[in-house]
mmCIF file of C-alpha atoms in Angstrom:
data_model
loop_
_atom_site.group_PDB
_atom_site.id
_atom_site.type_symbol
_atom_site.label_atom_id
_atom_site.label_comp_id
_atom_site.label_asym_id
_atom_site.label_seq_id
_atom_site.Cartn_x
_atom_site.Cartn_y
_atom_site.Cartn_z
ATOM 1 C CA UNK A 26 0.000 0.000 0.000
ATOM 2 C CA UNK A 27 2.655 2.260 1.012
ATOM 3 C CA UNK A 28 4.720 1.702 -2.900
ATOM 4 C CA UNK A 29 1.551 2.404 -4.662
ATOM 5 C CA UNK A 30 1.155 5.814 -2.871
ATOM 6 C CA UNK A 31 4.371 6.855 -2.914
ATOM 7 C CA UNK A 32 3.904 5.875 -6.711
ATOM 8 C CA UNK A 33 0.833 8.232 -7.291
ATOM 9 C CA UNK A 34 2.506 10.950 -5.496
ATOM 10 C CA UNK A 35 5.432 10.473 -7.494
ATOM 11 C CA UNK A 36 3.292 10.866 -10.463
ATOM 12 C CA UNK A 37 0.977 13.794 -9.511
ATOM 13 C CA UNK A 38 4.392 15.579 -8.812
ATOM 14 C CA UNK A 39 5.890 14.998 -12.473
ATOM 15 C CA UNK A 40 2.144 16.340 -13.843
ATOM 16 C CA UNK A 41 2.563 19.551 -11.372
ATOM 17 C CA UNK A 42 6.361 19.810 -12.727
ATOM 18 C CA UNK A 43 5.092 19.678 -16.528
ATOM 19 C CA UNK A 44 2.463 21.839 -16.417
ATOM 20 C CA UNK A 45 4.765 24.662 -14.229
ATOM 21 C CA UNK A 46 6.680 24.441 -17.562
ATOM 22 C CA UNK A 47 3.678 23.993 -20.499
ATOM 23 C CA UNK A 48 4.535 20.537 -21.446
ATOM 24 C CA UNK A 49 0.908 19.331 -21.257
ATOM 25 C CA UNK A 50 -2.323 20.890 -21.387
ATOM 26 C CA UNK A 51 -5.156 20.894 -19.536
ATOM 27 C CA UNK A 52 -8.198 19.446 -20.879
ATOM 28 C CA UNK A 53 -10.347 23.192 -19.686
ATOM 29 C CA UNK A 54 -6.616 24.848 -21.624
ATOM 30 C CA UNK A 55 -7.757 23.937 -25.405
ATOM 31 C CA UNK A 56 -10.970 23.987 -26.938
ATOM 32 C CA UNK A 57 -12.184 20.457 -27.330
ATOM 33 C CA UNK A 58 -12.367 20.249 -31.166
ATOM 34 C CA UNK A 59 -10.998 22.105 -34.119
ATOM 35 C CA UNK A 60 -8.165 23.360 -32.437
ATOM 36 C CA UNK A 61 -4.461 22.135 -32.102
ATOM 37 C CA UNK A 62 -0.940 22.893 -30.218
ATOM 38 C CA UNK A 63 2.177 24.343 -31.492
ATOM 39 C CA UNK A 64 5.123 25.273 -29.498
ATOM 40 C CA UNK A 65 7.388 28.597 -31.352
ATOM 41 C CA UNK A 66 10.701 29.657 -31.350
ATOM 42 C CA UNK A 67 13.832 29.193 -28.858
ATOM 43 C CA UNK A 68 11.321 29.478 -25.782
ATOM 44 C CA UNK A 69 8.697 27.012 -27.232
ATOM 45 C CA UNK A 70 6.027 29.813 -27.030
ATOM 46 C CA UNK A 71 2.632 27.603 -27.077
ATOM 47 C CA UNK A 72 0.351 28.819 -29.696
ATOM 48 C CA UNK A 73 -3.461 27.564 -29.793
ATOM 49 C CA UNK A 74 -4.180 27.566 -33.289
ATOM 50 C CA UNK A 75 -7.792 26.573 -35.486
ATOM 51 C CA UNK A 76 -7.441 23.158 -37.676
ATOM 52 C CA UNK A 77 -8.263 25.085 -40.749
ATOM 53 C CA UNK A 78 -4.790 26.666 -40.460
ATOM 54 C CA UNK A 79 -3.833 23.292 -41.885
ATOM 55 C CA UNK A 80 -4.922 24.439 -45.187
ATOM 56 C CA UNK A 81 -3.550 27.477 -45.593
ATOM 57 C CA UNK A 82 -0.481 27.848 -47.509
ATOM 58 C CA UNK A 83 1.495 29.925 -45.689
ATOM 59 C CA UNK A 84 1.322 27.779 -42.436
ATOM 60 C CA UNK A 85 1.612 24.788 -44.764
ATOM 61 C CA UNK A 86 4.833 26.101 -45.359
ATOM 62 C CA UNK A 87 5.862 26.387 -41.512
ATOM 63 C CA UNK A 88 5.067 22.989 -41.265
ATOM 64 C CA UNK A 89 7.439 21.928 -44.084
ATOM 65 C CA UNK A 90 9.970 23.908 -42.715
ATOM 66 C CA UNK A 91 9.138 22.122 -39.111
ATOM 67 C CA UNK A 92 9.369 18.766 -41.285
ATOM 68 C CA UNK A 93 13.022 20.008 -42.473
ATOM 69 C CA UNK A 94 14.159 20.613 -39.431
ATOM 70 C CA UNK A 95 13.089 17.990 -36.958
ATOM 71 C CA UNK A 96 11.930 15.265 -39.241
ATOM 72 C CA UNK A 97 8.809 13.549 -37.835
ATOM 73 C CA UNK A 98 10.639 12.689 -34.516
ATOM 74 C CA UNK A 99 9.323 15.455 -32.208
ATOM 75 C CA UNK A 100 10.832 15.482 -28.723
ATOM 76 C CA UNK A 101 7.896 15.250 -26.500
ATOM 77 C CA UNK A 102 5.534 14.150 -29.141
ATOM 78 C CA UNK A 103 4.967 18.180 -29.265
ATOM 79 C CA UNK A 104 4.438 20.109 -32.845
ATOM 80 C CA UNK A 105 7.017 23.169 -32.724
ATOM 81 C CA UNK A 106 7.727 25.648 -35.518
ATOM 82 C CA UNK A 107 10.805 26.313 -36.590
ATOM 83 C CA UNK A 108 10.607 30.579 -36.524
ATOM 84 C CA UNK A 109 10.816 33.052 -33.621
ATOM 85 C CA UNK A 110 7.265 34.014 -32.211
ATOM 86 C CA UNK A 111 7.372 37.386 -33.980
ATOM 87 C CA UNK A 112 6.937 36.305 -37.551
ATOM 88 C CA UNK A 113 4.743 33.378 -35.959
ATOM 89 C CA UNK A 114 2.019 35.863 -34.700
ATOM 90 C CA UNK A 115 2.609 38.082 -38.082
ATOM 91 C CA UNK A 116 2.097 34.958 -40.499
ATOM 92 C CA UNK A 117 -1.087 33.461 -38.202
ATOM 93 C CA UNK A 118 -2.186 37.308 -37.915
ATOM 94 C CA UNK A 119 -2.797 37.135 -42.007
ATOM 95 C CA UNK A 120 -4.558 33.681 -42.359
ATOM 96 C CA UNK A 121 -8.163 33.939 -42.746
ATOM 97 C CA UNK A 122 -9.759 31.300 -41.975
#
């Protein structure tokens, strides 16, 4: 009895520890459909963004560039963009969706 808590404690203080540093989301954090994670720049700024960025080209083309750059082997399972948070904002600023 006394492994198992020490277990869940363990865990619940790994959860606390990722979301102190935006690692995982809460479930009230993101809408629950049509919307998606990415993490930007150096800091790995997370960005809520709308699905139907997907099929715009000029976010089609930060995905490429994520593609280039870190294959399909994200660290952390997490999407992140290959630019710095400025031009981020600017190129999500002109997709209408």
């Amino acid at each position: 009895m006394g492994v198992r808590l020490a277990s869940v404690l363990r865990v619940k203080e790994m959860l606390q520890q990722s979301l102190k540093s935006n690692r995982i989301s809460l479930a009230s954090d993101i809408p629950k459909k049509g919307y998606f994670t990415v993490y930007v720049g150096e800091t790995e700024k997370r960005f809520v963004v709308p699905i139907a960025y997907l099929q715009d080209p000029m976010f089609q083309s930060l995905l490429h560039k994520a593609e280039e750059e870190y294959g399909f082997d994200h660290p952390g399972g997490l999407l992140r963009v290959p630019c710095n948070e400025d031009t981020f904002t600017i190129i999500t600023s002109q997709i209408m969706c």
